[in-house]
Coordinates of C-alpha atoms in Angstrom, one line a residue:
M1 CA -55.9 20.4 29.4
A2 CA -55.1 17.2 31.4
T3 CA -54.3 16.8 35.0
G4 CA -53.2 13.8 36.9
K5 CA -50.8 12.2 39.3
I6 CA -47.2 11.2 38.5
N7 CA -46.9 7.4 38.5
V8 CA -44.4 6.8 41.3
S9 CA -44.5 4.2 44.0
V10 CA -44.2 6.5 47.0
E11 CA -46.0 9.7 47.8
N12 CA -43.0 11.4 49.2
I13 CA -40.7 11.1 46.2
F14 CA -40.0 14.9 46.1
P15 CA -38.7 15.2 49.7
L16 CA -36.5 12.2 48.9
I17 CA -35.2 13.8 45.7
K18 CA -34.5 17.1 47.5
K19 CA -32.6 15.4 50.3
F20 CA -31.0 12.3 49.0
L21 CA -30.9 12.1 45.2
Y22 CA -27.5 13.8 45.0
S23 CA -25.2 15.1 47.6
D24 CA -24.6 18.4 45.8
H25 CA -27.7 20.3 44.7
E26 CA -25.6 21.9 41.9
I27 CA -25.7 18.6 40.0
F28 CA -29.2 19.5 38.7
L29 CA -27.7 21.7 36.0
R30 CA -25.4 18.9 34.8
E31 CA -28.4 16.6 34.6
L32 CA -30.6 19.0 32.7
I33 CA -27.9 19.8 30.2
S34 CA -27.1 16.2 29.8
N35 CA -30.8 15.5 28.9
A36 CA -30.7 18.4 26.5
T37 CA -27.6 17.0 24.9
D38 CA -29.2 13.5 24.6
A39 CA -32.3 15.1 22.9
T40 CA -30.0 16.9 20.4
L41 CA -27.9 13.9 19.6
K42 CA -31.0 11.8 19.1
L43 CA -32.2 14.3 16.5
K44 CA -28.9 14.2 14.8
H45 CA -29.1 10.4 14.6
L46 CA -32.6 10.4 13.2
A47 CA -31.7 13.1 10.7
R48 CA -28.8 10.8 9.5
L49 CA -31.3 8.0 9.1
G50 CA -33.7 10.2 7.3
E51 CA -36.4 9.7 9.9
A52 CA -36.5 13.3 11.2
N53 CA -39.0 15.7 9.7
V54 CA -36.7 18.7 10.4
E55 CA -33.2 19.8 9.5
Y56 CA -30.5 19.1 12.2
G57 CA -28.7 22.3 11.4
N58 CA -26.2 23.8 14.0
P59 CA -28.1 23.4 17.2
V60 CA -27.1 25.0 20.5
I61 CA -28.2 24.5 24.1
E62 CA -29.0 27.8 25.8
V63 CA -29.0 28.6 29.5
K64 CA -30.8 31.8 30.5
I65 CA -31.4 33.6 33.8
D66 CA -34.5 35.7 34.4
K67 CA -33.9 37.4 37.7
D68 CA -37.1 39.4 37.6
N69 CA -39.2 36.3 37.5
G70 CA -36.8 34.2 39.5
T71 CA -36.4 31.6 36.8
L72 CA -33.6 29.6 35.2
H73 CA -34.2 28.3 31.6
V74 CA -32.5 25.4 29.8
I75 CA -33.4 25.4 26.1
D76 CA -32.5 22.8 23.5
Q77 CA -33.2 22.4 19.8
G78 CA -33.4 18.6 20.0
I79 CA -35.8 15.9 19.3
G80 CA -38.6 17.4 21.5
M81 CA -41.6 15.4 22.9
T82 CA -45.3 15.0 22.0
K83 CA -47.9 15.3 24.8
E84 CA -48.0 11.5 24.9
E85 CA -44.2 11.3 25.3
V86 CA -44.3 13.8 28.1
E87 CA -46.9 11.6 29.8
K88 CA -44.8 8.5 29.3
Y89 CA -41.2 9.8 30.0
I90 CA -41.8 12.5 32.6
N91 CA -44.8 11.2 34.5
E92 CA -43.8 7.5 34.6
V93 CA -40.5 8.0 36.4
A94 CA -39.5 4.4 36.2
F95 CA -39.2 4.6 32.4
S96 CA -36.0 5.6 30.7
G97 CA -36.6 7.2 27.3
A98 CA -33.1 6.6 26.3
E99 CA -33.4 2.9 26.8
E100 CA -36.4 2.6 24.5
F101 CA -34.7 4.8 21.9
L102 CA -31.7 2.6 21.9
A103 CA -33.8 -0.6 21.7
K104 CA -35.6 0.7 18.7
Y105 CA -32.5 1.9 16.8
K106 CA -30.0 -0.5 18.4
D107 CA -28.3 -1.6 15.2
S108 CA -27.6 1.8 13.8
A109 CA -27.2 3.5 17.2
K110 CA -24.7 1.1 18.7
D111 CA -21.7 3.2 17.9
S112 CA -23.3 6.6 18.1
G113 CA -22.4 7.3 21.7
I114 CA -26.0 8.1 22.7
I115 CA -26.7 7.6 26.4
G116 CA -28.9 9.3 28.9
H117 CA -31.9 9.2 31.2
F118 CA -35.1 11.0 31.4
G119 CA -36.7 10.1 34.7
L120 CA -34.7 10.9 37.8
G121 CA -32.1 13.0 36.1
F122 CA -34.8 15.4 35.2
Y123 CA -36.4 15.4 38.6
S124 CA -33.2 16.6 40.2
A125 CA -34.5 20.0 39.1
F126 CA -36.8 19.9 42.2
M127 CA -33.8 20.1 44.5
V128 CA -33.6 23.8 43.7
A129 CA -37.0 24.7 42.3
N130 CA -40.5 24.8 43.9
K131 CA -42.1 24.7 40.4
V132 CA -40.8 23.3 37.1
E133 CA -42.3 23.8 33.6
I134 CA -41.6 21.9 30.4
L135 CA -42.4 23.6 27.1
T136 CA -41.7 21.1 24.3
K137 CA -42.4 20.5 20.6
S138 CA -41.6 17.2 18.9
H139 CA -39.7 17.0 15.6
K140 CA -42.9 15.2 14.5
D141 CA -45.7 17.4 13.1
E142 CA -47.7 17.5 16.3
P143 CA -48.8 20.3 18.7
A144 CA -46.4 21.5 21.5
A145 CA -47.0 20.4 25.1
H146 CA -46.7 22.3 28.3
W147 CA -46.2 20.5 31.6
V148 CA -46.3 22.2 35.0
C149 CA -45.5 20.7 38.5
K150 CA -45.1 22.4 41.8
G151 CA -43.0 19.8 43.6
T152 CA -45.9 17.4 44.5
T153 CA -47.2 14.4 42.7
E154 CA -49.8 16.6 41.0
F155 CA -49.1 17.9 37.5
V156 CA -50.9 19.9 34.7
L157 CA -50.3 18.9 31.0
E158 CA -51.9 20.8 28.1
E159 CA -51.3 21.8 24.5
A160 CA -49.3 24.9 23.9
E161 CA -47.9 27.3 21.3
K162 CA -44.2 26.7 20.3
K163 CA -42.8 27.3 16.8
E164 CA -39.4 25.5 16.9
H165 CA -38.8 21.8 17.8
G166 CA -37.0 21.2 21.1
T167 CA -37.5 21.6 24.8
E168 CA -37.4 24.4 27.3
I169 CA -37.1 23.6 31.0
I170 CA -38.1 26.5 33.3
L171 CA -37.1 26.3 36.9
H172 CA -38.8 28.6 39.5
I173 CA -35.9 28.8 41.9
N174 CA -36.5 28.2 45.7
E175 CA -35.9 31.1 48.1
D176 CA -33.1 29.1 49.7
D177 CA -31.4 28.5 46.3
K178 CA -31.2 32.0 44.9
E179 CA -27.5 31.5 44.2
F180 CA -28.6 29.7 41.0
L181 CA -29.9 33.0 39.7
E182 CA -26.4 34.6 39.8
E183 CA -24.5 34.7 36.5
N184 CA -21.2 34.0 38.1
R185 CA -22.5 30.8 39.8
I186 CA -24.1 29.4 36.7
Q187 CA -21.0 30.2 34.6
E188 CA -18.9 28.4 37.2
L189 CA -21.1 25.3 37.1
L190 CA -21.2 25.3 33.3
V191 CA -17.4 25.4 33.1
K192 CA -17.1 22.8 35.8
Y193 CA -19.5 20.2 34.4
N194 CA -20.1 21.0 30.8
K195 CA -16.8 22.4 29.6
F196 CA -16.5 19.7 27.0
M197 CA -20.1 18.8 26.2
P198 CA -20.6 17.7 22.5
I199 CA -23.2 20.4 21.7
P200 CA -22.3 24.1 22.0
I201 CA -23.7 25.7 25.1
K202 CA -24.7 29.4 25.0
F203 CA -24.8 31.5 28.1
G204 CA -25.5 35.1 27.3
T205 CA -23.3 37.2 24.9
R206 CA -19.9 38.8 24.9
E207 CA -18.1 41.5 23.0
E208 CA -15.6 40.3 20.4
T209 CA -12.9 42.7 19.1
L210 CA -12.7 42.7 15.3
P211 CA -9.2 42.8 13.7
L212 CA -8.2 46.1 12.0
P213 CA -8.0 46.2 8.2
D214 CA -4.5 46.4 6.7
D215 CA -5.0 50.0 5.5
A216 CA -6.3 51.3 8.9
K217 CA -5.0 54.5 10.2
E218 CA -2.6 54.5 13.2
D219 CA -5.1 56.0 15.6
A220 CA -8.0 53.8 14.4
K221 CA -9.9 52.0 17.2
P222 CA -10.9 48.4 16.6
E223 CA -14.6 47.7 16.3
T224 CA -16.4 45.2 18.5
K225 CA -19.4 43.0 17.8
T226 CA -21.7 41.1 20.1
V227 CA -21.4 37.3 19.8
D228 CA -22.9 34.3 21.6
N229 CA -20.9 33.4 24.7
I230 CA -20.2 29.7 24.0
I231 CA -18.7 28.3 27.2
N232 CA -17.7 24.8 26.0
N233 CA -15.4 23.1 23.6
P234 CA -17.6 20.5 21.9
E235 CA -14.6 18.6 20.3
P236 CA -11.9 18.2 23.0
A237 CA -8.7 16.5 22.1
W238 CA -9.6 13.1 23.6
T239 CA -12.6 12.7 21.2
K240 CA -10.3 12.8 18.2
Q241 CA -8.0 10.2 16.7
P242 CA -4.3 10.3 17.7
A243 CA -3.4 10.5 14.0
D244 CA -5.2 13.8 13.8
L245 CA -3.3 15.5 16.7
E246 CA 0.2 16.9 17.0
E247 CA 2.3 17.5 20.1
K248 CA 1.2 21.2 20.2
D249 CA -2.5 20.0 20.2
Y250 CA -1.9 17.8 23.2
N251 CA -0.1 20.6 25.1
E252 CA -2.8 23.2 24.2
F253 CA -5.4 20.8 25.6
Y254 CA -3.4 20.3 28.8
R255 CA -3.5 24.1 29.2
E256 CA -7.3 24.0 28.7
L257 CA -7.6 21.4 31.4
Y258 CA -5.2 23.1 33.8
P259 CA -5.0 26.9 33.1
M260 CA -2.7 27.5 36.1
Q261 CA 0.0 25.0 35.0
F262 CA 2.8 26.9 33.3
E263 CA 5.0 23.9 32.4
D264 CA 4.3 21.6 29.6
P265 CA 3.8 17.9 30.5
L266 CA 6.6 15.5 30.0
F267 CA 4.6 13.3 27.7
H268 CA 1.1 12.0 27.2
I269 CA -0.8 8.7 26.7
H270 CA -3.8 8.7 24.4
L271 CA -6.4 6.0 25.5
N272 CA -8.8 4.7 22.9
V273 CA -10.6 1.4 23.2
D274 CA -14.1 0.2 22.2
Y275 CA -13.9 -3.5 23.2
P276 CA -14.6 -5.1 25.7
F277 CA -15.7 -1.7 27.0
N278 CA -15.7 1.9 25.8
L279 CA -13.1 4.3 27.0
T280 CA -11.3 7.3 25.6
G281 CA -9.0 9.8 27.3
I282 CA -5.6 11.4 27.5
L283 CA -3.3 11.0 30.5
Y284 CA -0.3 13.4 31.1
F285 CA 2.9 12.9 33.0
P286 CA 3.6 16.2 34.7
R287 CA 6.8 17.0 36.5
M288 CA 6.5 15.3 39.9
S289 CA 7.4 16.5 43.4
K290 CA 8.4 14.0 46.1
D291 CA 5.2 14.6 48.0
M292 CA 2.8 12.0 46.6
N293 CA -0.3 13.5 48.4
I294 CA 0.0 16.9 46.6
Q295 CA -0.2 15.2 43.2
K296 CA -3.5 13.3 43.6
D297 CA -7.0 14.1 42.3
K298 CA -5.9 15.7 39.1
I299 CA -7.5 13.3 36.6
Q300 CA -11.0 14.2 35.5
L301 CA -13.6 11.6 34.9
Y302 CA -16.3 12.2 32.3
Q303 CA -19.2 10.2 31.0
N304 CA -19.8 11.1 27.3
Q305 CA -18.1 14.5 27.8
V306 CA -20.1 15.3 31.0
F307 CA -17.8 16.0 34.0
V308 CA -18.5 13.6 36.9
T309 CA -15.6 13.8 39.4
D310 CA -11.9 14.2 39.9
N311 CA -11.8 11.6 42.6
V312 CA -10.9 8.6 40.4
E313 CA -9.6 6.1 43.0
G314 CA -11.1 2.7 42.4
I315 CA -11.4 3.5 38.7
V316 CA -7.8 4.4 37.9
P317 CA -5.0 2.3 39.6
E318 CA -3.9 4.2 42.7
F319 CA -0.3 4.8 41.4
L320 CA -1.7 6.6 38.4
T321 CA -3.9 9.0 40.4
M322 CA -0.7 11.2 40.5
L323 CA -1.0 11.8 36.7
R324 CA -3.3 14.4 35.1
G325 CA -5.7 14.3 32.2
V326 CA -9.1 13.0 31.3
I327 CA -10.9 9.6 31.2
D328 CA -14.3 9.3 29.5
S329 CA -16.3 6.1 29.6
P330 CA -20.1 5.4 29.3
D331 CA -19.4 2.0 31.0
I332 CA -18.5 3.4 34.4
P333 CA -21.6 3.4 36.7
L334 CA -22.1 6.9 38.2
N335 CA -23.7 8.2 41.4
V336 CA -23.0 5.0 43.3
S337 CA -20.8 4.2 46.3
R338 CA -17.0 4.0 46.0
S339 CA -17.1 0.4 47.3
Y340 CA -19.6 -0.6 44.6
L341 CA -17.3 0.9 42.0
Q342 CA -14.3 -1.0 43.2
A343 CA -16.2 -4.3 43.0
D344 CA -17.7 -3.6 39.6
G345 CA -16.4 -5.9 36.9
A346 CA -16.3 -3.3 34.1
V347 CA -14.3 -0.9 36.4
K348 CA -11.8 -3.7 37.2
K349 CA -11.2 -4.3 33.4
I350 CA -10.8 -0.6 32.8
S351 CA -8.3 -0.3 35.6
S352 CA -6.3 -3.2 34.2
Y353 CA -6.4 -1.8 30.7
I354 CA -5.1 1.6 31.8
T355 CA -2.3 0.0 33.7
R356 CA -1.3 -2.1 30.7
K357 CA -1.5 0.9 28.3
V358 CA 0.7 3.1 30.6
A359 CA 3.3 0.3 30.9
D360 CA 3.4 -0.2 27.1
K361 CA 3.8 3.5 26.5
L362 CA 6.6 3.8 29.0
K363 CA 8.4 0.9 27.4
S364 CA 7.9 2.4 24.0
L365 CA 9.4 5.7 25.2
F366 CA 12.3 3.9 26.8
N367 CA 13.0 1.9 23.6
N368 CA 12.6 4.7 21.2
N369 CA 14.7 7.4 23.0
R370 CA 16.5 6.1 26.0
E371 CA 18.5 9.2 26.4
D372 CA 15.4 11.4 26.7
F373 CA 13.8 8.8 29.1
E374 CA 16.8 9.0 31.4
K375 CA 16.6 12.8 31.5
K376 CA 13.0 12.6 32.6
W377 CA 13.5 9.8 35.1
D378 CA 13.7 12.0 38.2
D379 CA 10.3 13.6 37.2
I380 CA 8.5 10.3 36.6
K381 CA 10.2 7.8 38.9
I382 CA 7.8 8.3 41.8
V383 CA 4.9 7.1 39.7
I384 CA 6.8 4.1 38.3
E385 CA 8.2 3.0 41.6
Y386 CA 4.8 3.4 43.3
G387 CA 3.3 1.3 40.5
M388 CA 5.9 -1.4 40.9
L389 CA 5.1 -1.5 44.6
T390 CA 1.3 -1.7 44.3
E391 CA 0.5 -3.4 41.0
D392 CA 2.1 -6.8 40.3
K393 CA 1.3 -6.8 36.6
F394 CA 2.9 -3.3 36.3
F395 CA 5.9 -4.6 38.3
E396 CA 6.5 -7.3 35.8
K397 CA 6.4 -5.0 32.8
A398 CA 8.4 -2.3 34.5
D399 CA 11.4 -4.6 34.8
K400 CA 12.2 -3.7 31.2
F401 CA 12.2 0.1 31.7
A402 CA 12.6 0.9 35.4
L403 CA 15.9 2.6 35.9
Y404 CA 18.4 2.4 38.7
P405 CA 20.6 5.6 38.7
T406 CA 24.1 5.6 40.3
T407 CA 25.7 8.4 42.2
D408 CA 27.9 8.9 39.1
G409 CA 24.9 9.8 36.9
E410 CA 24.7 6.5 35.1
Y411 CA 21.4 4.7 34.5
F412 CA 20.9 0.9 34.4
T413 CA 17.9 -1.4 34.1
Y414 CA 18.0 -4.1 36.7
S415 CA 19.4 -6.7 34.3
E416 CA 22.1 -4.3 33.2
L417 CA 23.0 -3.5 36.8
E418 CA 23.2 -7.1 37.7
E419 CA 25.5 -7.9 34.8
K420 CA 27.7 -4.8 35.7
I421 CA 28.2 -5.6 39.4
K422 CA 27.9 -9.3 39.9
E423 CA 31.7 -10.0 39.7
N424 CA 32.7 -7.4 42.3
Q425 CA 29.7 -7.2 44.5
T426 CA 28.9 -10.8 45.2
D427 CA 29.6 -11.8 48.8
K428 CA 31.3 -15.0 50.1
D429 CA 27.9 -16.7 50.3
G430 CA 27.0 -16.0 46.6
N431 CA 24.5 -13.2 47.3
L432 CA 24.5 -10.1 45.1
V433 CA 24.8 -7.0 47.3
I434 CA 23.4 -3.8 45.7
L435 CA 24.7 -0.7 47.5
Y436 CA 22.6 2.5 47.5
A437 CA 22.6 6.0 49.0
S438 CA 19.5 8.0 49.8
N439 CA 21.3 11.4 50.1
Q440 CA 24.4 12.0 48.0
D441 CA 25.6 15.0 50.2
E442 CA 24.9 13.5 53.6
Q443 CA 26.4 10.1 52.8
H444 CA 29.3 11.4 50.7
S445 CA 32.1 9.9 52.7
Y446 CA 30.5 6.5 52.7
I447 CA 29.8 6.7 48.9
E448 CA 33.5 7.6 48.3
A449 CA 34.7 4.7 50.4
A450 CA 32.6 2.3 48.5
K451 CA 33.6 3.7 45.1
D452 CA 37.3 3.3 46.2
K453 CA 36.6 -0.4 46.4
G454 CA 35.3 -0.3 42.9
Y455 CA 31.6 -0.7 44.0
K456 CA 28.7 0.9 42.2
V457 CA 26.4 2.9 44.5
L458 CA 22.8 3.6 43.4
L459 CA 21.1 6.8 44.3
L460 CA 17.6 5.9 45.5
D461 CA 15.9 8.8 47.2
S462 CA 12.1 8.5 46.7
P463 CA 10.0 8.4 49.9
I464 CA 8.8 4.8 49.2
V465 CA 12.2 3.3 48.5
S466 CA 12.3 1.1 51.7
H467 CA 9.0 -0.6 50.6
L468 CA 10.2 -1.0 47.1
L469 CA 13.5 -2.6 48.1
Q470 CA 11.7 -5.1 50.2
K471 CA 9.5 -6.1 47.2
L472 CA 12.5 -6.4 44.9
E473 CA 14.4 -8.6 47.4
N474 CA 11.3 -10.8 47.7
S475 CA 10.8 -11.1 44.0
K476 CA 14.4 -11.8 43.0
E477 CA 16.7 -14.6 44.2
K478 CA 19.9 -14.1 46.3
I479 CA 20.0 -10.3 46.3
S480 CA 20.0 -7.7 49.0
F481 CA 20.0 -3.9 49.0
V482 CA 22.3 -2.3 51.6
R483 CA 22.5 1.4 52.3
V484 CA 26.1 2.5 52.0
D485 CA 26.2 4.0 55.5
S486 CA 24.7 1.0 57.3
D487 CA 28.2 -0.5 58.0
H488 CA 31.9 0.0 57.4
V489 CA 32.7 -0.5 53.7
D490 CA 34.6 -3.8 54.5
N491 CA 31.5 -5.2 56.1
L492 CA 28.9 -4.1 53.5
I493 CA 29.9 -7.0 51.2
K494 CA 31.5 -9.8 53.2
K495 CA 34.5 -11.3 51.5
D496 CA 36.9 -14.0 52.7
D497 CA 39.9 -11.7 53.2
E498 CA 39.4 -10.5 56.8
K499 CA 41.7 -7.8 58.1
I500 CA 44.1 -8.5 61.0
S501 CA 43.8 -6.3 64.0
K502 CA 46.9 -4.5 65.4
L503 CA 45.4 -4.9 68.9
S504 CA 45.3 -8.1 70.9
D505 CA 42.0 -9.3 72.3
E506 CA 42.9 -8.1 75.8
E507 CA 43.7 -4.6 74.4
K508 CA 40.3 -4.5 72.5
E509 CA 38.4 -5.5 75.6
K510 CA 40.2 -2.7 77.6
L511 CA 39.6 -0.2 74.8
K512 CA 35.9 -1.1 74.6
G513 CA 35.6 -0.6 78.4
D514 CA 37.2 2.9 78.0
F515 CA 34.6 3.8 75.3
E516 CA 31.7 2.5 77.3
K517 CA 32.6 4.9 80.2
V518 CA 32.0 7.9 77.9
I519 CA 29.4 6.7 75.3
P520 CA 25.8 6.2 76.3
A521 CA 24.8 2.5 76.0
E522 CA 21.2 3.4 75.2
K523 CA 22.2 5.1 72.0
Y524 CA 25.3 3.2 70.7
T525 CA 26.4 -0.4 70.4
I526 CA 30.2 -0.4 70.3
Q527 CA 32.0 -2.7 67.8
M528 CA 35.7 -3.3 67.6
E529 CA 36.7 -3.8 63.9
A530 CA 40.0 -4.3 62.1
M531 CA 39.9 -2.0 59.1
D532 CA 42.4 -0.2 56.8
S533 CA 44.6 2.1 58.8
N534 CA 43.7 5.0 56.5
A535 CA 39.9 4.5 57.2
A536 CA 38.2 6.7 59.7
P537 CA 38.9 5.9 63.4
L538 CA 35.2 5.9 64.3
I539 CA 32.3 5.3 62.1
I540 CA 28.6 5.6 63.0
T541 CA 26.2 3.2 61.2
Q542 CA 22.6 2.2 61.5
P543 CA 21.7 -1.4 60.8
E544 CA 19.9 -1.8 57.4
F545 CA 17.0 -3.8 58.8
M546 CA 16.4 -1.5 61.8
R547 CA 16.5 1.7 59.7
R548 CA 14.4 0.3 56.8
M549 CA 11.7 -0.9 59.2
K550 CA 11.5 2.6 60.8
E551 CA 11.3 4.2 57.3
M552 CA 8.6 1.9 56.2
Q553 CA 6.6 2.5 59.4
Q554 CA 6.8 6.3 58.8
T555 CA 5.5 6.0 55.2
G556 CA 2.8 3.4 56.0
G557 CA 3.6 -0.3 56.6
G558 CA 6.2 -1.9 58.8
G559 CA 4.2 -0.9 61.9
M560 CA 3.8 -4.5 63.0
F561 CA 7.4 -4.3 64.2
G562 CA 6.7 -1.3 66.4
M563 CA 9.8 0.4 65.1
G564 CA 8.2 3.8 65.0
N565 CA 8.2 4.0 68.8
M566 CA 11.8 2.8 69.3
P567 CA 14.6 5.2 70.2
E568 CA 17.3 5.8 67.5
M569 CA 20.0 3.2 67.9
Y570 CA 23.4 3.2 66.2
N571 CA 26.5 1.1 65.8
L572 CA 29.7 2.8 66.7
V573 CA 32.5 1.0 64.8
V574 CA 35.9 1.5 66.3
N575 CA 38.8 1.0 63.8
T576 CA 41.4 -0.9 65.9
N577 CA 44.1 -0.3 63.2
H578 CA 43.9 3.5 63.3
E579 CA 46.7 5.5 64.9
L580 CA 44.3 7.7 66.9
I581 CA 42.6 4.6 68.4
N582 CA 46.0 3.4 69.5
T583 CA 46.7 6.8 71.0
I584 CA 43.4 6.7 73.0
L585 CA 44.3 3.2 74.3
N586 CA 47.7 4.3 75.5
T587 CA 46.7 7.7 77.0
K588 CA 47.9 7.8 80.6
T589 CA 45.3 10.2 82.2
E590 CA 41.7 9.2 82.2
K591 CA 40.5 12.9 81.7
K592 CA 42.6 13.3 78.5
Q593 CA 41.5 9.9 77.2
Q594 CA 37.8 10.7 77.7
R595 CA 38.3 14.1 76.0
L596 CA 39.8 12.3 72.9
I597 CA 36.9 9.8 72.8
K598 CA 34.3 12.6 73.1
Q599 CA 35.9 14.7 70.4
S600 CA 36.3 11.7 68.1
L601 CA 32.7 10.6 68.7
D602 CA 31.4 14.1 67.9
L603 CA 33.4 14.2 64.7
A604 CA 31.8 10.9 63.7
R605 CA 28.4 12.3 64.6
L606 CA 29.1 15.4 62.6
S607 CA 29.8 13.3 59.5
Q608 CA 26.4 11.7 59.9
N609 CA 24.5 15.0 60.5
L610 CA 23.7 13.8 64.1
L611 CA 25.4 16.7 65.9
K612 CA 22.9 19.6 66.4
G613 CA 21.8 22.3 68.7
E614 CA 23.6 22.8 72.1
E615 CA 25.9 19.8 71.5
L616 CA 27.1 21.3 68.1
T617 CA 27.8 24.7 69.8
A618 CA 29.8 23.0 72.5
F619 CA 31.8 20.9 70.0
I620 CA 32.7 24.0 68.0
K621 CA 33.8 25.9 71.1
R622 CA 35.8 22.9 72.3
S623 CA 37.5 22.5 68.9
F624 CA 38.6 26.1 68.8
E625 CA 40.1 25.7 72.3
M626 CA 42.1 22.7 71.0
V627 CA 43.4 24.6 68.0
K628 CA 44.7 27.3 70.3

């Protein structure tokens, strides 16, 4: 028997481990199973090289609870350790056994996917245990070793009896951490962190119903047998080659990741790269809602099939955090700060690769089946538009497949749209004016007026549209986006053919004064405009710049203009060529004139959904009186 002190640089290593090594104590189980997996994969590698003295077989990692003794056991059938290796890898915390293993077998192990740490990963056990034992036997023909430590720098190491190669870690659970002796809690952690580990993980047993034979009687009861409860899928879809998978395989894996999702994803992107970094994974486009925040944190990050986190900001471009799926890479540093991750060179390359891969896939889908792509546009546009807004490289690529739908259900790329409208929607200064609506029902009358002029009206209704339009205007020459209700249709695209007013300048000035007596100046700017006589007598509009700045401020950005705190201001456009306006001008009694102005204003407000509450009730009552 040997005793000694663990070779660490500070005496209080264990209090530090217990407090600060990981924020969640539950991580200890992930670390121990990760080590057990490494040990098993190493044996597999040595067996393949003919350097192991034992058969690899079909190893499992077993997790057991012994409530009577207050212990939790993690047992592997891997490479095991000699007494000298325990001394080296466990007592000398600064060493990493995995690093030395890889150095020795670097040529043959380069592509074997072996990673892992002994050292601090193992010592995370002391976050939940007041005593930890290691019972281990090497694959070499040497005696087993038994190591015991009670959470101080003192340890005991001696020879022991153990028939099979591999390692058993025994944790004597602290009084404060008894939750880790509960089956439900351990099952939960195994599913959370180890659901896709590459070695089968056994946790207890379960009853399995056997199928009835073909000649069974009607009242025959099926038999059951006890089988190992394997909690993980060692070969998840992302570890396979795309050529080996069909659409149903991808959809089944999606269900495995998200059991509560009842709709199939729209499509998937299989990631697989081994240079200049290693990364595999599958990303899914689900059906999207317009609420971007609800969608986030659905991508799961793994390191060699060990779950790490579902907070992937800084690793995945922000616009893709609304997708779902898995990313697995040994090149992403773990258990470090988010700011460190964002500055890490490998992470930046991974982020750029994912962006490019998604853009290429979207372009391929668009080119191969445009009709299907158009059908899915409403469900995927929020991701694409957000990507165009936040990632310049994606913006450039998206120009080939981003769609601009019209209120008539047509879909154009930007170049197609430009070609379609340039003849009719270029103003007198040579600028291309692209009209759009954000709500087809609320802006119906304005849309119809524009269509009567032969204009195309886009339907752009995502919550970030104001920001995106600003970027499009800045990136392309001589274009502007104008919402269809921001002015009278004749003013949306300024042409040389101005309408002549039926009223003289003096009559317009008098009429404006009459309106100003009734209409509050703090809410409306009154404009006298000569329009078609069959156009509406009064039209309420909100200037494009003012409204867009307010919308940008509400969704983040544009705040520098202070628009969010300004009262709502509208233009009231008075059609001086309409018969009703002429009647209002020539009405003899002031009371009747003001009643006509008030009623006309309320009708204009009603068309813009601005008449509500008490004012709407009064308008309805007044209208019925007028009908009588």
